[in-house]
Short mmCIF file of C-alpha atoms and ligand atoms in Angstrom, two decimals:
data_model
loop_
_atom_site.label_atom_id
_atom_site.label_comp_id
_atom_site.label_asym_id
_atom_site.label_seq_id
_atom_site.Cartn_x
_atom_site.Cartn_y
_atom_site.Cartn_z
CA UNK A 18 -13.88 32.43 -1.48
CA UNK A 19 -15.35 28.94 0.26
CA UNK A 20 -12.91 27.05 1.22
CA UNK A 21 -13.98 23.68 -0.35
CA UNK A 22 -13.14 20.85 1.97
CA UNK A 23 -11.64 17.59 0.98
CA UNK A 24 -11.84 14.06 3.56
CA UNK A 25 -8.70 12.05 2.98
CA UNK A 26 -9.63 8.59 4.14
CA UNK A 27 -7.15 6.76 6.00
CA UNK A 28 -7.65 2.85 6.87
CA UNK A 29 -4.36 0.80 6.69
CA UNK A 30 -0.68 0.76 6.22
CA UNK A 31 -0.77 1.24 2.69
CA UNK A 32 -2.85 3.68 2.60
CA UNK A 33 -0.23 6.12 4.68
CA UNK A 34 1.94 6.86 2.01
CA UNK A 35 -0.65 7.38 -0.62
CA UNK A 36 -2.29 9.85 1.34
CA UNK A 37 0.56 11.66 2.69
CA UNK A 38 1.96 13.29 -0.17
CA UNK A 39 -1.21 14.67 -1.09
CA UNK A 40 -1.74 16.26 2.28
CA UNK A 41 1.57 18.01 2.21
CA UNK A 42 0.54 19.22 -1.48
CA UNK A 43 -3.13 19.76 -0.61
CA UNK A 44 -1.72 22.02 2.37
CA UNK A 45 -0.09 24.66 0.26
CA UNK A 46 -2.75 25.69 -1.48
CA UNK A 47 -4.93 28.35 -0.47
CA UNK A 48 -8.52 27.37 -2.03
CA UNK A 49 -9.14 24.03 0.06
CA UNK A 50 -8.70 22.63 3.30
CA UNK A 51 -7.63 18.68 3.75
CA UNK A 52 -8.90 16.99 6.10
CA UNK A 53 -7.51 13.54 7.85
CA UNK A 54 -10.26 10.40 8.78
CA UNK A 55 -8.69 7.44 9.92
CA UNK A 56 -11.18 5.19 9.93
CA UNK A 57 -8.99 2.86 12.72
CA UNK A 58 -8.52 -0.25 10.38
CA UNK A 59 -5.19 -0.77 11.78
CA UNK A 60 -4.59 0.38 14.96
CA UNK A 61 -1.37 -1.08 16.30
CA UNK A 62 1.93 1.82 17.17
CA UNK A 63 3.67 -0.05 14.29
CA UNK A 64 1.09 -0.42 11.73
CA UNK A 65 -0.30 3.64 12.03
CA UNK A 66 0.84 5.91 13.89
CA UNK A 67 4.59 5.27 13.93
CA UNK A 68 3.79 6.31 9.73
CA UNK A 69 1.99 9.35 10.79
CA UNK A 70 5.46 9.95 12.49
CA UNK A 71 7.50 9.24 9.48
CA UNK A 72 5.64 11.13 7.41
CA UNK A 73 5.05 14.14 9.05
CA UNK A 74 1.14 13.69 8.91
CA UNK A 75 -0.67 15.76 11.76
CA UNK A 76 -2.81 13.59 14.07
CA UNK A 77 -6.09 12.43 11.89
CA UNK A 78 -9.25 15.32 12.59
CA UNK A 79 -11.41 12.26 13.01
CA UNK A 80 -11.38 9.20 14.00
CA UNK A 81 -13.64 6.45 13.71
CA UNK A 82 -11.92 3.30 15.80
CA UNK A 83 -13.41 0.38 13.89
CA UNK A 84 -10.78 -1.84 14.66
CA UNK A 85 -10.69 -5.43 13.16
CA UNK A 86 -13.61 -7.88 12.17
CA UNK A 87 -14.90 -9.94 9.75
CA UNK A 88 -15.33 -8.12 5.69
CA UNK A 89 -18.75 -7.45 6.62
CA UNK A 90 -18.29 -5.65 10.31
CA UNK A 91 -15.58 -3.91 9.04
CA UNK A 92 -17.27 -2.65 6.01
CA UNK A 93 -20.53 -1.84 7.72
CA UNK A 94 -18.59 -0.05 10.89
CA UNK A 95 -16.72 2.26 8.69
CA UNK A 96 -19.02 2.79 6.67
CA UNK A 97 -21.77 3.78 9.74
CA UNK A 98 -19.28 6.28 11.36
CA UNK A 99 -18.22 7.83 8.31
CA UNK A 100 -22.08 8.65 7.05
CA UNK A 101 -22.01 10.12 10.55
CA UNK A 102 -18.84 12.24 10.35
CA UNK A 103 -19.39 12.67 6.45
CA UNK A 104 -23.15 14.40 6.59
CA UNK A 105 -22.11 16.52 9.38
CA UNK A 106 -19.53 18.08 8.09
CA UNK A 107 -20.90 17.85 4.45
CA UNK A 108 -16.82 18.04 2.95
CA UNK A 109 -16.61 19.01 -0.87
CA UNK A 110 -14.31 15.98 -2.07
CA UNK A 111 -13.98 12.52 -0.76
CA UNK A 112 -10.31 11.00 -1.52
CA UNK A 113 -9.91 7.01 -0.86
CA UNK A 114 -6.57 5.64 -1.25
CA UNK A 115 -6.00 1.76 -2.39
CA UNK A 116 -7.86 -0.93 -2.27
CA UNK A 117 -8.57 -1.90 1.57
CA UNK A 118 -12.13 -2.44 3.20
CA UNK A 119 -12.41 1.22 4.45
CA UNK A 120 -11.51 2.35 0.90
CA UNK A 121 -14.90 0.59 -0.57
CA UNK A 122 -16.95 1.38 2.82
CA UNK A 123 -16.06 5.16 2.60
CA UNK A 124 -16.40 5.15 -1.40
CA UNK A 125 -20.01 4.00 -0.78
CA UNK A 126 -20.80 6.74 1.86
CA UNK A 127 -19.51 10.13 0.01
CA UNK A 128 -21.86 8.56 -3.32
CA UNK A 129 -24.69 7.62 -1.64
CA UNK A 130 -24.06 11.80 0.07
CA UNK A 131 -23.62 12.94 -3.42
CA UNK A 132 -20.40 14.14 -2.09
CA UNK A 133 -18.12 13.63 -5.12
CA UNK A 134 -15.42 10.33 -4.43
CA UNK A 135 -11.61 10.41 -6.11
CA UNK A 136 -10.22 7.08 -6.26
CA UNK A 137 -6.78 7.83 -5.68
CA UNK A 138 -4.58 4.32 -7.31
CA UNK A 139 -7.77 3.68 -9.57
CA UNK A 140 -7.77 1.04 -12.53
CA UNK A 141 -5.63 -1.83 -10.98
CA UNK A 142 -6.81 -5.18 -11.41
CA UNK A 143 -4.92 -8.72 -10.32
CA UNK A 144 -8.01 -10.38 -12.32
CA UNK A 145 -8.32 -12.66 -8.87
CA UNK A 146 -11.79 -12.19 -7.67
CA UNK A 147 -11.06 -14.33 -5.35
CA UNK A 148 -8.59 -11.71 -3.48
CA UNK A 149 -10.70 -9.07 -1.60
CA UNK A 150 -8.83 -6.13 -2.71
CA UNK A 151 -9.75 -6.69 -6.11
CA UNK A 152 -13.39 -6.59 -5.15
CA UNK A 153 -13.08 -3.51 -3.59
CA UNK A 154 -11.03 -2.10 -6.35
CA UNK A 155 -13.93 -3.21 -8.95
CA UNK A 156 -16.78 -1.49 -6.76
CA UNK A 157 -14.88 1.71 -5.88
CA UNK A 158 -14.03 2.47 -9.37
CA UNK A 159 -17.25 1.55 -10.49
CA UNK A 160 -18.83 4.46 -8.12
CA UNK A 161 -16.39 6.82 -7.86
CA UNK A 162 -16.80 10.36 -9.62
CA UNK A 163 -12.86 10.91 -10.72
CA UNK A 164 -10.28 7.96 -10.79
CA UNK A 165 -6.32 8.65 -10.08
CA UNK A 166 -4.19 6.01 -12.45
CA UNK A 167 -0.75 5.42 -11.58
CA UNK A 168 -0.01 4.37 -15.19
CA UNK A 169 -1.67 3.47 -19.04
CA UNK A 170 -2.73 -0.33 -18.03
CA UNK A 171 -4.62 1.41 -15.04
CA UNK A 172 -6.69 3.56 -17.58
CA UNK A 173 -7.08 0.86 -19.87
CA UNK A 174 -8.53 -1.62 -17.09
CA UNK A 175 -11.17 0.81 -16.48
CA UNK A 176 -11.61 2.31 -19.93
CA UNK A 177 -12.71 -2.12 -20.91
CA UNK A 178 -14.76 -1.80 -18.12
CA UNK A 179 -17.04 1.51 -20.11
CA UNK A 180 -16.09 4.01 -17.26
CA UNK A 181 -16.06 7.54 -19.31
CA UNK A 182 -12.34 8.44 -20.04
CA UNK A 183 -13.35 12.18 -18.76
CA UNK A 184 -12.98 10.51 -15.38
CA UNK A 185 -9.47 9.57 -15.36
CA UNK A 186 -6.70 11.49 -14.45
CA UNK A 187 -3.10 9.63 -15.10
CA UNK A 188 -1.43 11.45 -12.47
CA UNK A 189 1.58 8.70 -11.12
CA UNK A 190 2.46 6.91 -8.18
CA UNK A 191 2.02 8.71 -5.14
CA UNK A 192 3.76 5.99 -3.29
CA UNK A 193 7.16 6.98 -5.01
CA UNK A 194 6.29 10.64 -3.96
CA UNK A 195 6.59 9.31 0.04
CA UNK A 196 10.02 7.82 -0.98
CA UNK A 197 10.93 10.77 -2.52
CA UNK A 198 10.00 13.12 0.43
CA UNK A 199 11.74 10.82 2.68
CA UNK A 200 14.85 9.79 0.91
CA UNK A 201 17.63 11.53 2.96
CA UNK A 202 16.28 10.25 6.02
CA UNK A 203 15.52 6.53 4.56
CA UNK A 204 19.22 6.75 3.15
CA UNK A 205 20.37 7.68 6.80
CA UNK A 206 18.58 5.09 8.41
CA UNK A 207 21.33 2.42 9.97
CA UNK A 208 19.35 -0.82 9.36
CA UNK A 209 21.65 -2.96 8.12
CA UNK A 210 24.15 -1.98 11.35
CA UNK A 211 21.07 -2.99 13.51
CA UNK A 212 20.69 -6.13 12.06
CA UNK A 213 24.64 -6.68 11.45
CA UNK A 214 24.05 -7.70 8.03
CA UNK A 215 25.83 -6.97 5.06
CA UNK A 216 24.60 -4.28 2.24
CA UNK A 217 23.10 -6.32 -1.05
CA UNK A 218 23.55 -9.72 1.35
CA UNK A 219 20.46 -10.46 3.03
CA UNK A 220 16.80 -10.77 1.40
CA UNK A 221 13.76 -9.03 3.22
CA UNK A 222 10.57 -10.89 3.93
CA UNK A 223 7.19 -9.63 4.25
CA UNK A 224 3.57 -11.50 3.57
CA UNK A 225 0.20 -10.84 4.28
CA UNK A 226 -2.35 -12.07 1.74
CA UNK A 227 -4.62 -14.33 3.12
CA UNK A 228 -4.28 -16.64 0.66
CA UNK A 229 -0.45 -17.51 1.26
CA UNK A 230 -0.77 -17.13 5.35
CA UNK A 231 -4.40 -18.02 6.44
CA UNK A 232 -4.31 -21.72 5.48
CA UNK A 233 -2.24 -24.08 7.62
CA UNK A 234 -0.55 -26.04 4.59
CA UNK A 235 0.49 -22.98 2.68
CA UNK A 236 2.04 -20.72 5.51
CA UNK A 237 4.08 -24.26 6.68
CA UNK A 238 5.76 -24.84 3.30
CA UNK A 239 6.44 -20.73 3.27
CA UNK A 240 8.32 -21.12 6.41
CA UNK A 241 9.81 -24.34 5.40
CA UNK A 242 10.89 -22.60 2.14
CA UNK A 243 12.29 -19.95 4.00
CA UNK A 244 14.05 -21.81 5.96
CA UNK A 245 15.90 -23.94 3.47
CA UNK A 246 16.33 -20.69 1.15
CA UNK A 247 18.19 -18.48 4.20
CA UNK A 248 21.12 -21.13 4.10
CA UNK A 249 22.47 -19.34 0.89
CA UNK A 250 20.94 -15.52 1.45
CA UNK A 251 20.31 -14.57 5.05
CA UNK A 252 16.83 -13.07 5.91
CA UNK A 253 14.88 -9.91 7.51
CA UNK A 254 11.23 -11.05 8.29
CA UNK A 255 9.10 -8.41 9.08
CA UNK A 256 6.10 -10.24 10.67
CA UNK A 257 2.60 -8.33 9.69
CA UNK A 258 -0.05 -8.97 12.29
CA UNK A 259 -2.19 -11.56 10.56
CA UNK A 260 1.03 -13.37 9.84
CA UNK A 261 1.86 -13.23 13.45
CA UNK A 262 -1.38 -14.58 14.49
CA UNK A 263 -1.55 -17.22 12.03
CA UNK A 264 2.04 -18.46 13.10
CA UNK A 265 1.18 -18.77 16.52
CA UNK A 266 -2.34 -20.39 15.41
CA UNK A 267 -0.91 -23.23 13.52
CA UNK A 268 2.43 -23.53 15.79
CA UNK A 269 4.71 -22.58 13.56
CA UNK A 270 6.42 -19.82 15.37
CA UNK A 271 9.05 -22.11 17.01
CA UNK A 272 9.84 -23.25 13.71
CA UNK A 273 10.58 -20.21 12.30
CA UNK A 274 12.59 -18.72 15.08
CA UNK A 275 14.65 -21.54 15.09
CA UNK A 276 16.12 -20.69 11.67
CA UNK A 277 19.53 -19.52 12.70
CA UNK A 278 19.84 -17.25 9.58
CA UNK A 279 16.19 -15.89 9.51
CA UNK A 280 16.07 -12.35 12.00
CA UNK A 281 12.07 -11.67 13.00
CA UNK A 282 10.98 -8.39 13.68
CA UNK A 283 7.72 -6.59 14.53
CA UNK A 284 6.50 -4.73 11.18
CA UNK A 285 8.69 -1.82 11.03
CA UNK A 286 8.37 2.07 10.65
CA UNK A 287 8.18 3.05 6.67
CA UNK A 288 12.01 4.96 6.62
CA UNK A 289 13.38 1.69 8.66
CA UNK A 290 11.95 -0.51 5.89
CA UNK A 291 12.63 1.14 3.22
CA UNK A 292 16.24 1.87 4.46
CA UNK A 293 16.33 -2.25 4.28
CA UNK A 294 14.90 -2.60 1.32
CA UNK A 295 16.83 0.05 -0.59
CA UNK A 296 20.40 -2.16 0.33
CA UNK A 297 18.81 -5.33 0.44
CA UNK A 298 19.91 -8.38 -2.54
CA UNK A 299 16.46 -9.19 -2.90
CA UNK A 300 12.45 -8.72 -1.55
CA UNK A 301 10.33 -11.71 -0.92
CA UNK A 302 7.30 -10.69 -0.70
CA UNK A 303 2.94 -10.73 -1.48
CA UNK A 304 2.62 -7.16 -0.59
CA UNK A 305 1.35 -4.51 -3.58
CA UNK A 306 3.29 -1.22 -2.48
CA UNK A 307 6.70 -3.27 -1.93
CA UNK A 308 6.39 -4.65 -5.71
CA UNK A 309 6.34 -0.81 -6.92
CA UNK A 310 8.24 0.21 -4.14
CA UNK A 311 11.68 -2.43 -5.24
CA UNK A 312 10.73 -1.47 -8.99
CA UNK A 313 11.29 1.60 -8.41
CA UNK A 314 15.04 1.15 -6.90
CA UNK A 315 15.50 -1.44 -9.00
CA UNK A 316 15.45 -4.55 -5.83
CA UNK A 317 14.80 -8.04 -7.48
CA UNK A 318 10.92 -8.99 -6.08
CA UNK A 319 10.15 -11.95 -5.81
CA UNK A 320 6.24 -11.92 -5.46
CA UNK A 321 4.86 -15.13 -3.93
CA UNK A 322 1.64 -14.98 -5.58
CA UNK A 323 -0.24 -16.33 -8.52
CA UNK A 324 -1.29 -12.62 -10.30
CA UNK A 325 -0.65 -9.36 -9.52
CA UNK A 326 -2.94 -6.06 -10.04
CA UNK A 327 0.68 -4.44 -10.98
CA UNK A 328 2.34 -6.06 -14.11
CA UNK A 329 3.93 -3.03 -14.91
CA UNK A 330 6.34 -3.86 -12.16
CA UNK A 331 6.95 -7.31 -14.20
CA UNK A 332 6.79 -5.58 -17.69
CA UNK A 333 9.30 -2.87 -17.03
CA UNK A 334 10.21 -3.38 -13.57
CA UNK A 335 12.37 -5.59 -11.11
CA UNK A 336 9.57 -8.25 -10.18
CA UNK A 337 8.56 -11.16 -10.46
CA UNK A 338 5.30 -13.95 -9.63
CA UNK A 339 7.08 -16.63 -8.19
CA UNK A 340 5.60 -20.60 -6.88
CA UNK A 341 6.91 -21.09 -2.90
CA UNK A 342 8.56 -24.33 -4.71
CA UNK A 343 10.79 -22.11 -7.27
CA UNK A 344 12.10 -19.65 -4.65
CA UNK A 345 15.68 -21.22 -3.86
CA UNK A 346 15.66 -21.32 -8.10
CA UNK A 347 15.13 -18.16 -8.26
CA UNK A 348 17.07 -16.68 -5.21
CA UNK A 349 20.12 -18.09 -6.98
CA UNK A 350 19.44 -16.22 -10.34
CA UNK A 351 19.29 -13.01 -7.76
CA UNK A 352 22.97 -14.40 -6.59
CA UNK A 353 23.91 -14.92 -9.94
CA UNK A 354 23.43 -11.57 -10.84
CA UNK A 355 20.86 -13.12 -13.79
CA UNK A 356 17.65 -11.71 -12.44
CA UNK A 357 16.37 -8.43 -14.05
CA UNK A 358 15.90 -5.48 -12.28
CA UNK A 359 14.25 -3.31 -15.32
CA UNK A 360 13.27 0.47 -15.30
CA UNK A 361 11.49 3.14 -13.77
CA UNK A 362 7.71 3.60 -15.31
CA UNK A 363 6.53 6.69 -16.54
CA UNK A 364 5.14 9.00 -13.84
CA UNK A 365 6.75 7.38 -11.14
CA UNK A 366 8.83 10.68 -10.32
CA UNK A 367 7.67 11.94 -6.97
CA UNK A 368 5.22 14.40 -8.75
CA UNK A 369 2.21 12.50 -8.74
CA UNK A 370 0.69 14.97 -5.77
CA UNK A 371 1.98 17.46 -7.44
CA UNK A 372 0.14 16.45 -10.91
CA UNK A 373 -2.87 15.47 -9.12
CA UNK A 374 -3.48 18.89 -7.10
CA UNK A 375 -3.44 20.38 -10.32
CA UNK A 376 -5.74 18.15 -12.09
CA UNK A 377 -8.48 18.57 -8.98
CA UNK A 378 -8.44 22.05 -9.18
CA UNK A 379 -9.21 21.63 -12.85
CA UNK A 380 -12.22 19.68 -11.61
CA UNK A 381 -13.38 22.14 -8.59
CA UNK A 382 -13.08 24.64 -11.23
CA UNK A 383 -10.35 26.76 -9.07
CA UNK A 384 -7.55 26.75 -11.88
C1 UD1 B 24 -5.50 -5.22 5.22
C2 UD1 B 24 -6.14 -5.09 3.83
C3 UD1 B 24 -5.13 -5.53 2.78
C4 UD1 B 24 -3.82 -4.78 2.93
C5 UD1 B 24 -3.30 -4.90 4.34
C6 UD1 B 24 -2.10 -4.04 4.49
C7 UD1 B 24 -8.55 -5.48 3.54
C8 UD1 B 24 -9.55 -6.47 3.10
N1 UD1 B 24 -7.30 -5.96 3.70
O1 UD1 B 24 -5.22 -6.58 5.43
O2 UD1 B 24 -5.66 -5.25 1.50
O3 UD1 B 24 -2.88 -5.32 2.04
O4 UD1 B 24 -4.31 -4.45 5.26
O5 UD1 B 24 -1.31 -4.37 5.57
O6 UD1 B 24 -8.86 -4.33 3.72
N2 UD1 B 24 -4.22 -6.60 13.28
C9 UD1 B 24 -3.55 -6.21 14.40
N3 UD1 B 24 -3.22 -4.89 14.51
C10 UD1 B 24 -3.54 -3.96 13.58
C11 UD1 B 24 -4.25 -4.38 12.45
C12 UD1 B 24 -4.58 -5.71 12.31
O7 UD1 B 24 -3.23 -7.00 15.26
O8 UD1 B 24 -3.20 -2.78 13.75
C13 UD1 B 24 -4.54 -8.05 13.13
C14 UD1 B 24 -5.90 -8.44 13.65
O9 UD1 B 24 -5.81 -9.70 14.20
C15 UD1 B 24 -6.73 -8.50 12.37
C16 UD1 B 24 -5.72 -8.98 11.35
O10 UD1 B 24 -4.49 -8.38 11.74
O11 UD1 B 24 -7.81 -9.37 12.50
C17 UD1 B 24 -6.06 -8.57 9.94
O12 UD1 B 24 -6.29 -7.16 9.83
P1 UD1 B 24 -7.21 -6.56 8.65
O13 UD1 B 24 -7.13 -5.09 8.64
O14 UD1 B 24 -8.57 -7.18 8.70
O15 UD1 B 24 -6.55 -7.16 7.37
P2 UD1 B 24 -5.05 -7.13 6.89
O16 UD1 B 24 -4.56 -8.53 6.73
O17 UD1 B 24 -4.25 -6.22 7.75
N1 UDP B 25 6.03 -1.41 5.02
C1 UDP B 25 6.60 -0.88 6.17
N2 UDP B 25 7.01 -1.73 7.15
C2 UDP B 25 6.93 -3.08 7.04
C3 UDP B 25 6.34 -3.62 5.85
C4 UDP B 25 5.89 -2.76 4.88
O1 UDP B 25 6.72 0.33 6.30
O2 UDP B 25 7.33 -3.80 7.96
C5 UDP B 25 5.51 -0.48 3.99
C6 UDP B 25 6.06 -0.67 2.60
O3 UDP B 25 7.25 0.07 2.41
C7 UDP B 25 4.92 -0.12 1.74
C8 UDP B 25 3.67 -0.46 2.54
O4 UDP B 25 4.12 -0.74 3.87
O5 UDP B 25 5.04 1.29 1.62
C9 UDP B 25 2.94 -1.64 1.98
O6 UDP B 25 1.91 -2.01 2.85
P1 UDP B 25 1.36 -3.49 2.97
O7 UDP B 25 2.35 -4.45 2.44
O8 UDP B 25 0.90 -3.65 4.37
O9 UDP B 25 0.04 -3.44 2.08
P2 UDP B 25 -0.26 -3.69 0.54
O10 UDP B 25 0.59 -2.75 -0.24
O11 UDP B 25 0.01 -5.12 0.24
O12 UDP B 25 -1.72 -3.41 0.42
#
């Protein structure tokens, strides 16, 4: 028998622990061979490899460097070193994870190679066109050949949208699989030692979206929010790169590392993060992983943003879409012990590899 080859595309952060568990599940069995491209869309120690680490992934068997740019370089670099790798090597399956630039870019190569594309986190949808994710999320699943749903709102999103329901596969949350793998060493993790803080008395901070950190006005009243809010709950800030940049753009880095009770890091490894998050009173966050992520352990998250392409985490889980002006509010329902923190969602079990291994070898006609 051919082995049939299958290109895992990975681009970002959260792409890392999407992928993962499918690699370790795609690497029992014995009719295919998975294969790693990281297309280089973050590049930093702490934003990729120190997650290759963590999650026992083997370095990437190609790598395309694109590094950062505008939409439109990125897009178009990944996209013209992928075709490259992509109709060399002519692999049977194309998997893209999520809903970052190299997602789209590498969607667009495998169908325009006839090579067949899985969406892997298909059918999510913030309604926010404005929010490139969502963009990407509309134009991969509109392309791609079979779409992974972590849930029923997922397959409904793209059911309204006339893709053919024999192209879905609910198969879970792949995230939760990562946790799952790594629990033991996430629960081991001594994070709240390293930061002398106190378990279930310190909120963690991370933001990203463009929206709440690229403009001047709205990344000062976050940090002056911030600041006024870590009087009552003291805070972890783990500082993503464009946050970073932006800080130091509009001079508001002094600011911030003048609040007494506000600790900064560097983004950290997934099982120190999670090991923060799992004893932490609270998330703030704009991040999509961290909103299933907290649902999942049942962490209030508070979501600084206007939508999200995850309401199940609102509907049955621990978040919720908060306005930069309601966070002390709501901070002090967290205190209160008034804030609900919800249940787990169907298929979020640390099977979803598992379930979706299955369901491809349905489709390669291996089964
Ligand atoms: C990207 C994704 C976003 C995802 C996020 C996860 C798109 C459109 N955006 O946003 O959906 O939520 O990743 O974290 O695909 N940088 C570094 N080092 C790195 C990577 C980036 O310094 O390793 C800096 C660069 O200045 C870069 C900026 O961060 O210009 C933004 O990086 P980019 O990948 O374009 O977007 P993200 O904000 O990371
Ligand atoms: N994460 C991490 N270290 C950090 C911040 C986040 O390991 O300092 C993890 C988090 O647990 C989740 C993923 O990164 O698994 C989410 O990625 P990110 O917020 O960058 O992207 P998004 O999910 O918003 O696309």
């Amino acid at each position: 028998m051919n082995l049939q080859k299958i290109h895992l595309i990975a681009a970002a952060r959260p792409n890392f622990m999407k992928i993962a568990p499918l690699y370790h599940a795609l690497s029992q069995e014995r009719w295919c061979r998975a294969e790693i491209v990281h297309t280089g869309q973050h590049y930093d120690y702490n934003m990729s490899d120190s997650f290759f680490r963590d999650l026992k992934l083997p370095e990437a068997d190609f790598h395309l460097e694109v590094g950062s740019g505008s939409h439109a370089e990125q897009t178009g670099r990944v996209m013209i070193e992928y075709e490259k790798i992509a109709e060399h090597t002519r692999p049977d399956w194309v998997v893209v994870a999520g809903d970052v630039n190299s997602t789209l870019a590498c969607a667009l190569v495998g169908t325009k190679l006839c090579i067949p594309v899985v969406h892997l986190e298909a059918g999510l949808r913030s309604g926010d066109r404005s929010m490139p994710e969502e963009i990407n999320r509309l134009a991969t699943d509109a392309i791609a050949d079979v779409l992974w749903t972590p849930s029923a709102d997922a397959d409904a999103n793209l059911l309204r949208e006339n893709v053919p329901d024999y192209k879905i596969d609910r198969v879970g949350n792949f995230m939760i699989d990562s946790y799952e793998m790594l629990r033991d060493s996430i629960d081991a993790a001594k994070m709240v030692e390293r930061f002398a803080l106190v378990p279930r008395g310190y909120a963690v901070v991370t933001l990203h979206r463009p929206a709440n950190v690229d403009h001047a006005d709205s990344l000062a009243s976050l940090v002056a929010q911030l600041s006024i809010a870590s009087d009552s709950l003291p805070m972890v800030f783990a500082v993503h790169p464009r946050t970073r940049k932006r800080l130091g753009e509009f001079g508001l880095l002094a600011r911030l590392e003048a609040c007494a009770n506000i600790r900064l890091t560097a983004p950290l490894g997934y099982i120190e993060f999670m090991n923060l998050v799992s004893s932490a009173a609270a998330v703030v966050t704009d991040s999509g992983g961290v909103q299933e992520e907290t649902t999942y352990l049942g962490i209030p998250c508070l979501t600084l943003r206007d939508t999200t392409e995850r309401p199940i985490t609102i509907e049955e889980g621990s978040n919720r879409l908060v306005q930069i002006h309601a966070l002390i509010d709501v901070l002090g329902e967290v205190m209160n012990g008034r804030f609900r923190t919800g249940r787990r969602p169907a298929l979020w079990d640390g099977k979803a590899a598992q379930r979706s291994v299955i369901a491809l070898k349905r489709r390669a006609n291996v089964s």
